[in-house]
Short mmCIF file of C-alpha atoms in Angstrom, two decimals:
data_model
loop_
_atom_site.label_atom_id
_atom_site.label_comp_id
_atom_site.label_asym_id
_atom_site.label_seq_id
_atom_site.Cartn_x
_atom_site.Cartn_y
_atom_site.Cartn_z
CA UNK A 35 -31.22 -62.79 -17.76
CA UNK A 36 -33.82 -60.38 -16.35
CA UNK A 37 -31.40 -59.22 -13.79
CA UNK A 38 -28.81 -58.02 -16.67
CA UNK A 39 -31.30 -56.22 -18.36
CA UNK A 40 -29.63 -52.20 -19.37
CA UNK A 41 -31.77 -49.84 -18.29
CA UNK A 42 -30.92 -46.48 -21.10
CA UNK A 43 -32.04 -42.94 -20.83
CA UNK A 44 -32.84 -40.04 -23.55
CA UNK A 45 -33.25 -36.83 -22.27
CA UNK A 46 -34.43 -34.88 -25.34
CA UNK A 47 -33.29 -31.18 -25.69
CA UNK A 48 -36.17 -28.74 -27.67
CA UNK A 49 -34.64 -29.37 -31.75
CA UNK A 50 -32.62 -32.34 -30.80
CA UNK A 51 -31.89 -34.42 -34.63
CA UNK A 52 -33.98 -37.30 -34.94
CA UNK A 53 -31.54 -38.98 -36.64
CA UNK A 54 -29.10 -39.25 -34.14
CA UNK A 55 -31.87 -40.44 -31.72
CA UNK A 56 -33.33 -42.80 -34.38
CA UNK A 57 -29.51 -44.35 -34.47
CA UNK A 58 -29.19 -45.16 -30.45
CA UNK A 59 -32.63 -46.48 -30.25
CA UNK A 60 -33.41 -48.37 -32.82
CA UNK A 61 -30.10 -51.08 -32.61
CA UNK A 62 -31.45 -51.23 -29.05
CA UNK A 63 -34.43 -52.05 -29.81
CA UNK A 64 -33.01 -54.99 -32.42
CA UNK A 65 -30.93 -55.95 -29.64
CA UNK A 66 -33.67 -57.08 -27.91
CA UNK A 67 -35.11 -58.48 -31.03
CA UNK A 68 -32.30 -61.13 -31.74
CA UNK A 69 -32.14 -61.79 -28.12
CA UNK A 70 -33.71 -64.75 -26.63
CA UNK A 71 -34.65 -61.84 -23.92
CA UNK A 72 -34.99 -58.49 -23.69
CA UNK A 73 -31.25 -57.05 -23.05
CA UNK A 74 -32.31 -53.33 -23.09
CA UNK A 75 -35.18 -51.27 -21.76
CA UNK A 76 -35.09 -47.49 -21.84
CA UNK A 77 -37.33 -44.53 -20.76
CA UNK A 78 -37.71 -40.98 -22.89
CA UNK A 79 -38.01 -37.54 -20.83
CA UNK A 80 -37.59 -33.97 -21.54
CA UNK A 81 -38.04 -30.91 -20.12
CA UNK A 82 -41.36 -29.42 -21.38
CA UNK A 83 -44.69 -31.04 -21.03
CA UNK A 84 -45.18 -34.13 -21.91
CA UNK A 85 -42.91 -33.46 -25.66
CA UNK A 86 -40.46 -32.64 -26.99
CA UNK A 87 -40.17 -31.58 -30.46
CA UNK A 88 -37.62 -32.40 -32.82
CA UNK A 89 -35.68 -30.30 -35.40
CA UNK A 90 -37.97 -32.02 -38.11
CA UNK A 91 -40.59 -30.86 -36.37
CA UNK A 92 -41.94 -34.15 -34.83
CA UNK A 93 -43.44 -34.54 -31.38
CA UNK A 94 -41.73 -37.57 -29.71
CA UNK A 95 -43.94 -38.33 -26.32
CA UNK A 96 -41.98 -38.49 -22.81
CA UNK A 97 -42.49 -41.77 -21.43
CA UNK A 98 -40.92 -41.05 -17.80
CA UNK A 99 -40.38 -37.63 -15.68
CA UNK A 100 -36.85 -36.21 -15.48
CA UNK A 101 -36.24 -38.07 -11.99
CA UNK A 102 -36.40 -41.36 -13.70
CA UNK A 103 -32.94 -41.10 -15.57
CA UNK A 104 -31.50 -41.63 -12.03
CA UNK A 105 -32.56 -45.22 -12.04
CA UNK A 106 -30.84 -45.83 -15.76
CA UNK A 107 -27.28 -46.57 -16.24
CA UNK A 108 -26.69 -44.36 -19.05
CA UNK A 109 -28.09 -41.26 -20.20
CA UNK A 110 -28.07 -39.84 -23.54
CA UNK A 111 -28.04 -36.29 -23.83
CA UNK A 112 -30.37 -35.70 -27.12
CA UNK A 113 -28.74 -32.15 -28.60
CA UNK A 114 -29.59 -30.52 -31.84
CA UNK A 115 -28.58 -27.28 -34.04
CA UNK A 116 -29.51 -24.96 -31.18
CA UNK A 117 -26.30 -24.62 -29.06
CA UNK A 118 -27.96 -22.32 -26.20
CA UNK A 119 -30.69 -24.92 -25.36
CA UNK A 120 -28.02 -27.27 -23.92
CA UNK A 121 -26.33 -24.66 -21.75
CA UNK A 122 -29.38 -24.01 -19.43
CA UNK A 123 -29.01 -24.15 -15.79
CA UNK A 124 -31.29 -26.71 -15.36
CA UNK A 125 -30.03 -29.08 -17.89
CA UNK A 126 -26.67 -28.29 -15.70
CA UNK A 127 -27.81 -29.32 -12.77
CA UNK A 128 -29.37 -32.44 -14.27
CA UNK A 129 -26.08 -33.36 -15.42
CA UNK A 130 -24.00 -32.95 -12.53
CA UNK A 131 -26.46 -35.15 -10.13
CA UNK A 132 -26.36 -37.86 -12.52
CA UNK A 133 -22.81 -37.90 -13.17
CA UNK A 134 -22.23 -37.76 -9.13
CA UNK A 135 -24.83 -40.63 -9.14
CA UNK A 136 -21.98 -42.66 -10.99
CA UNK A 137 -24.42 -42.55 -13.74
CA UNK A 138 -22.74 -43.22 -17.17
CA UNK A 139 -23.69 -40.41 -19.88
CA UNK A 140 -23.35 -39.68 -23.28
CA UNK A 141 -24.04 -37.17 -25.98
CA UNK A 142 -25.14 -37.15 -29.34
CA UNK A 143 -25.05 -34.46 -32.19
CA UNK A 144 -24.49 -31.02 -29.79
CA UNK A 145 -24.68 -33.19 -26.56
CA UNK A 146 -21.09 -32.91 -26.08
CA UNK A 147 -21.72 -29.20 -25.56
CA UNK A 148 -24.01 -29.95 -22.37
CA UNK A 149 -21.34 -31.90 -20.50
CA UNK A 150 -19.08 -29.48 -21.27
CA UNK A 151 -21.29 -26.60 -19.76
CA UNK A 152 -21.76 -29.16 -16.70
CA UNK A 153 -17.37 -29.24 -16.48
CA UNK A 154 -17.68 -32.89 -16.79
CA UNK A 155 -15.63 -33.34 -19.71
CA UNK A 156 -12.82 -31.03 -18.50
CA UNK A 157 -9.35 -32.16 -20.13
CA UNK A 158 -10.91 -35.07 -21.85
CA UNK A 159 -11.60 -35.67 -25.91
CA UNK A 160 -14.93 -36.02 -26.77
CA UNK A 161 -16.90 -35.80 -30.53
CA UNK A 162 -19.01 -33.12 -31.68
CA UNK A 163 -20.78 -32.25 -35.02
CA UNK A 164 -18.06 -30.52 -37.35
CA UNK A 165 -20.35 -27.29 -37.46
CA UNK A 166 -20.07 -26.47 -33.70
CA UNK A 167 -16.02 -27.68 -33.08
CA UNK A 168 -14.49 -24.30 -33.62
CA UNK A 169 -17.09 -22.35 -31.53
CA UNK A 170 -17.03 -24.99 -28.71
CA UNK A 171 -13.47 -25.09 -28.95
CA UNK A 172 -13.29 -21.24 -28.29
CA UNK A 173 -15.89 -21.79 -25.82
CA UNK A 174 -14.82 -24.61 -23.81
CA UNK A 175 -10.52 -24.49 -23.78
CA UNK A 176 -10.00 -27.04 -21.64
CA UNK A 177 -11.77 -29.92 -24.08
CA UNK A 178 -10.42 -31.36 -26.70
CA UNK A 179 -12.88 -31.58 -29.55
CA UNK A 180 -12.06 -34.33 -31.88
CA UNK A 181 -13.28 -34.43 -35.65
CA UNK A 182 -13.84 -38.01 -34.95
CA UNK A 183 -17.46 -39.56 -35.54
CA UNK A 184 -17.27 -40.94 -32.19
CA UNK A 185 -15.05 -41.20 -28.41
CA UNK A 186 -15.57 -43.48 -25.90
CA UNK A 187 -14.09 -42.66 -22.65
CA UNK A 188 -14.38 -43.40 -18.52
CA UNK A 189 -18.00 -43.69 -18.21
CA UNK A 190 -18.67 -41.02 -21.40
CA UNK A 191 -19.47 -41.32 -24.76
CA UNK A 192 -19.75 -38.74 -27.05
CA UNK A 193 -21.07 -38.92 -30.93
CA UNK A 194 -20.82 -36.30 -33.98
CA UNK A 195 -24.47 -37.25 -33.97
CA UNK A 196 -26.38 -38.61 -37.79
CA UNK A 197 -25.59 -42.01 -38.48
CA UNK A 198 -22.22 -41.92 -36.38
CA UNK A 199 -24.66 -42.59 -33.66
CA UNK A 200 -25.47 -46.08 -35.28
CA UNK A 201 -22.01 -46.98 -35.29
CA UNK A 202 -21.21 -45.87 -31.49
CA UNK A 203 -24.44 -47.68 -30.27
CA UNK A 204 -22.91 -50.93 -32.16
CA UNK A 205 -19.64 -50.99 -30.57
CA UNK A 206 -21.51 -50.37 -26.56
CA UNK A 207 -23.96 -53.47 -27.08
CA UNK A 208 -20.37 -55.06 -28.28
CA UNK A 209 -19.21 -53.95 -24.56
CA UNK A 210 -22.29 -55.15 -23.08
CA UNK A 211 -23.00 -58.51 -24.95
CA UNK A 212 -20.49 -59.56 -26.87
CA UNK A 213 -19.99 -59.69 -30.41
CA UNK A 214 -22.26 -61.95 -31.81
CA UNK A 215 -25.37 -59.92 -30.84
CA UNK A 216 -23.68 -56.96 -33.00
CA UNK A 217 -22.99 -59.04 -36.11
CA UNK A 218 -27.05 -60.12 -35.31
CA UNK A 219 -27.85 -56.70 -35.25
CA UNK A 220 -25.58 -55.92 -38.80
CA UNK A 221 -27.63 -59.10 -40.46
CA UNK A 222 -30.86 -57.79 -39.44
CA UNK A 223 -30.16 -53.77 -40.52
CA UNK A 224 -28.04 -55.13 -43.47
CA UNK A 225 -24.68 -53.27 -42.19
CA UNK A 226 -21.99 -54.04 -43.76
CA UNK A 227 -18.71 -52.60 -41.81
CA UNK A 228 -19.04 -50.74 -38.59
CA UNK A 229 -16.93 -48.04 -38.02
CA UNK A 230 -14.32 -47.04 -35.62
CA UNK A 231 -13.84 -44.12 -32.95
CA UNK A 232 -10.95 -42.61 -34.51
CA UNK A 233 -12.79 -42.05 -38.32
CA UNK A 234 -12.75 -39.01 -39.89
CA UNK A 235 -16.55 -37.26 -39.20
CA UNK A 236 -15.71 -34.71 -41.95
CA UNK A 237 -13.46 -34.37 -44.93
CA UNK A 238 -14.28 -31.08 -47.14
CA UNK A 239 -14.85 -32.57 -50.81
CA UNK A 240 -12.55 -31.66 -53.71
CA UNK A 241 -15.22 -30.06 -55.71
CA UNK A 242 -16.64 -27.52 -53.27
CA UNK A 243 -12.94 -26.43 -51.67
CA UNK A 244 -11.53 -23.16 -51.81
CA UNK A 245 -7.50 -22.83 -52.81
CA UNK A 246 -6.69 -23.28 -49.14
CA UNK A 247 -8.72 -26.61 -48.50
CA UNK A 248 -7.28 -27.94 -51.47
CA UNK A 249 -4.14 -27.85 -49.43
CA UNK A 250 -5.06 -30.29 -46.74
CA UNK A 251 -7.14 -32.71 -49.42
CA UNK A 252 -3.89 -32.45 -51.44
CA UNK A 253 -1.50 -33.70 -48.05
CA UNK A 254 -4.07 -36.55 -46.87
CA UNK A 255 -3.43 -37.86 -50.50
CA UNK A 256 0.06 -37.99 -50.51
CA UNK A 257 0.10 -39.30 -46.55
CA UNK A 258 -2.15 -42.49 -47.92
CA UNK A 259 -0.02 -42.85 -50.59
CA UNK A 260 3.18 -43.09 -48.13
CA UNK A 261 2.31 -45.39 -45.16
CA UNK A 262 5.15 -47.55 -45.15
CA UNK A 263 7.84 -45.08 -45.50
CA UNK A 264 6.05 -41.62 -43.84
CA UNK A 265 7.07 -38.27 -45.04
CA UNK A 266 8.09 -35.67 -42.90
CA UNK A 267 5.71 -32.22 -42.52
CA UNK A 268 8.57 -30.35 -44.44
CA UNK A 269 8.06 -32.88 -47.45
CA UNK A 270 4.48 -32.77 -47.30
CA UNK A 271 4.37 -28.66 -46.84
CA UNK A 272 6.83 -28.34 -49.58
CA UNK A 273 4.65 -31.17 -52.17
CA UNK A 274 1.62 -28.97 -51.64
CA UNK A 275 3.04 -26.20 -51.74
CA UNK A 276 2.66 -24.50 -48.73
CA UNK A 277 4.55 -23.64 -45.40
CA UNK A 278 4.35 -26.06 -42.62
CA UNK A 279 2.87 -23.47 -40.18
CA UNK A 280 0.69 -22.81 -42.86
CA UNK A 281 -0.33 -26.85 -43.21
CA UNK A 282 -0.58 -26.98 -39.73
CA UNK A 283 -3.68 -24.12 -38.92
CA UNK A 284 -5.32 -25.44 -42.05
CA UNK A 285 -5.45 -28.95 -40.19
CA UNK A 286 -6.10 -27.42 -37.24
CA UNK A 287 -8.97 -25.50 -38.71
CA UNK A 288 -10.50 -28.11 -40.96
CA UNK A 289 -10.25 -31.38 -39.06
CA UNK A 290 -8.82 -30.32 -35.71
CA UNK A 291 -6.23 -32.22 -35.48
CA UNK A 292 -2.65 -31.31 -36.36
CA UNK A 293 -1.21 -32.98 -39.97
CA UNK A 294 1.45 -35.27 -37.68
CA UNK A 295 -1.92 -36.90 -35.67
CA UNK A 296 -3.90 -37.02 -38.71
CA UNK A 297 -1.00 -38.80 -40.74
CA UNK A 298 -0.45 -41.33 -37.35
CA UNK A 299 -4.28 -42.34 -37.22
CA UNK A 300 -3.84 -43.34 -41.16
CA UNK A 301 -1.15 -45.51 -40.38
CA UNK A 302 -2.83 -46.89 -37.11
CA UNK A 303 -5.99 -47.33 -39.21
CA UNK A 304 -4.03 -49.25 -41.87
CA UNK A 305 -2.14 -51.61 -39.36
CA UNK A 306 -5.76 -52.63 -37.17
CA UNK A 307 -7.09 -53.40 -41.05
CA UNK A 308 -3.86 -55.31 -41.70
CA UNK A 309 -4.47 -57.44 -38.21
CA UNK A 310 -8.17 -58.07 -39.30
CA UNK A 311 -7.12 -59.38 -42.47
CA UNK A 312 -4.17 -60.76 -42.49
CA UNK A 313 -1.67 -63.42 -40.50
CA UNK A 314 1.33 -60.79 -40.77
CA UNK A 315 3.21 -61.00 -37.87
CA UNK A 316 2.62 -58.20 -35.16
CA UNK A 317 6.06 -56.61 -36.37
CA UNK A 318 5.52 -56.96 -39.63
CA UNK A 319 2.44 -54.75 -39.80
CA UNK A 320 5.04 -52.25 -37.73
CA UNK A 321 7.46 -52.12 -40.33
CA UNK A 322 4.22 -51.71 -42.86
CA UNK A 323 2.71 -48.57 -40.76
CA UNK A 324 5.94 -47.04 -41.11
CA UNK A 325 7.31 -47.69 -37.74
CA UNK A 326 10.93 -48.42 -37.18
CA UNK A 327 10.79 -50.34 -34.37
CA UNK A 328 8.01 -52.48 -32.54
CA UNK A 329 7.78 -50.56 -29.22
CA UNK A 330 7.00 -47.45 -31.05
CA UNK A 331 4.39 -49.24 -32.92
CA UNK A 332 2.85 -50.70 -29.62
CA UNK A 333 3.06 -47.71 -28.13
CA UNK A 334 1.32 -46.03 -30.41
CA UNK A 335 -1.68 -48.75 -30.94
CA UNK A 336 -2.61 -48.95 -27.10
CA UNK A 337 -3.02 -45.46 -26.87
CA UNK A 338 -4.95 -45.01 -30.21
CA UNK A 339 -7.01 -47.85 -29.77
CA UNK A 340 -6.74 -48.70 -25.85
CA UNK A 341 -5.51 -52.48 -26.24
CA UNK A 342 -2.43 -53.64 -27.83
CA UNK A 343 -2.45 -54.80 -31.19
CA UNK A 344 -2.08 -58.67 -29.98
CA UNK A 345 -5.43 -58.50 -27.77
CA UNK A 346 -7.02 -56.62 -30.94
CA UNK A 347 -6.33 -59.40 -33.14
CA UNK A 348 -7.17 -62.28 -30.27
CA UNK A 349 -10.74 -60.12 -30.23
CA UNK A 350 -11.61 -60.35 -33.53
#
């Protein structure tokens, strides 16, 4: 089992959050621990010295120079608050040898922002942390920024960064070793669910919204309270009393997605929960999602989910 070991790299950026960091490393290291053998080994580097500090203000020690992430086969890029420190030409140049090394990365909290300054996630999705969408969105036009906690991609994974790094780390040692190692891992951390890609990173809270916010919290209710049968944008627009165009930017500006691909991921959500827990028939759960026939539905589910929802359900 030696030979299969997965050799992980962290390449800490100057303020980078611990607790995104803390979230990747520590389900590796439990990985090993309910192993029979080590599964995972993984090296620490940074830029300056022999630390790099973190936005908490703790020193966490390099344990390999910068030229040692070429031997791993994926490399975390460790990003915190400070935007500019992961736009650096160095860190740029970093990026782009490993990535023409074939050399899977991934980003956590800001790291997104780093492969986008290296053009390697040009017209691709990928997560960031809700605070730096907009700006990054400006920034970099030809990414699509999702308000999801996490997105997995060809050879990329990107992560809002806090605990959505726990539940990205989960579902690559699922890809790696199977299942069993991650329900292992759950017992052992005492998680209960693991969440998916496609969840919601941020949601504004009722109490703290302004008259406009109120808007979308006011539309997401009435969308989760109409799976089955969906309402059109006019309905919802006119329920909350608002224009559609005007529904639309307010999506757009809070969640960053439009109300349409917010409303579909409910009912996509909803159907994957219905084939985890029930026996309904696969077209069933389409008429249950709201979806009037069964190649719509299917349609739909691969590209939401990448598998259709018979191989989800033979997965579980």
């Amino acid at each position: 089992m030696t030979a299969n070991i997965k050799k992980i790299g962290f390449l800490l950026i100057d303020g980078f959050t611990m607790m995104a960091f803390s979230n990747v490393i520590e389900p590796l290291r439990m990985a090993n621990y309910v192993s029979s053998q080590p599964v995972y080994s993984w090296i620490i580097s940074g830029f300056a010295g022999h630390q790099t500090s973190a936005s908490n203000g703790v020193q966490v020690t390099h344990t390999a120079e910068i030229k040692h992430l070429f031997d791993c086969e994926l490399v975390f890029i460790c990003g915190g608050y400070e935007a500019e420190n992961l736009m650096t030409d160095a860190l740029k140049g970093i990026l782009e040898r490993l990535a023409v090394r074939d050399i899977a990365l991934g980003g956590l909290c800001t790291g997104a922002i780093a492969l986008a300054n290296a053009g390697l996630l040009a017209n691709q999705s990928a997560s960031l942390h809700w605070e730096n969408v907009t700006l990054a969105q400006e920034q970099f036009g030809n990414v699509k920024f999702l308000n999801h906690i996490f997105t997995i991609g060809d050879r990329l994974y990107t992560c809002s960064g806090g605990v959505c790094a726990l539940d990205m780390t989960l579902h690559i040692i699922k890809q790696h070793f199977g299942r069993e190692i991650v329900e292992k891992i759950q017992d052992m951390f005492v998680i209960t669910a693991i969440r998916e890609p496609a969840s919601i990173q941020h949601l504004p809270k009722p109490k703290t919204l302004s008259h406009s916010y109120a808007h979308v919290i006011d539309a997401i209710t009435l969308m989760k309270t109409n799976i089955e049968e969906p309402l059109t944008l006019a309905d919802i627009a006119k329920y909350v009393g608002i224009s559609e165009r005007q529904l639309q930017r307010q999506f757009a500006k809070q969640l960053g997605v439009s109300p349409q691909q917010y409303y579909l991921n409910l009912r996509l959500e909803h159907a994957k929960n219905l084939l985890k827990h029930t026996t309904m028939p696969v077209t069933t759960i389409s008429m249950a999602t709201g979806f009037f026939n069964l190649a719509s539905f299917s349609r739909a589910f691969q590209q939401q989910f990448h598998m259709s929802a018979s191989d989800f359900r033979k997965a579980l």
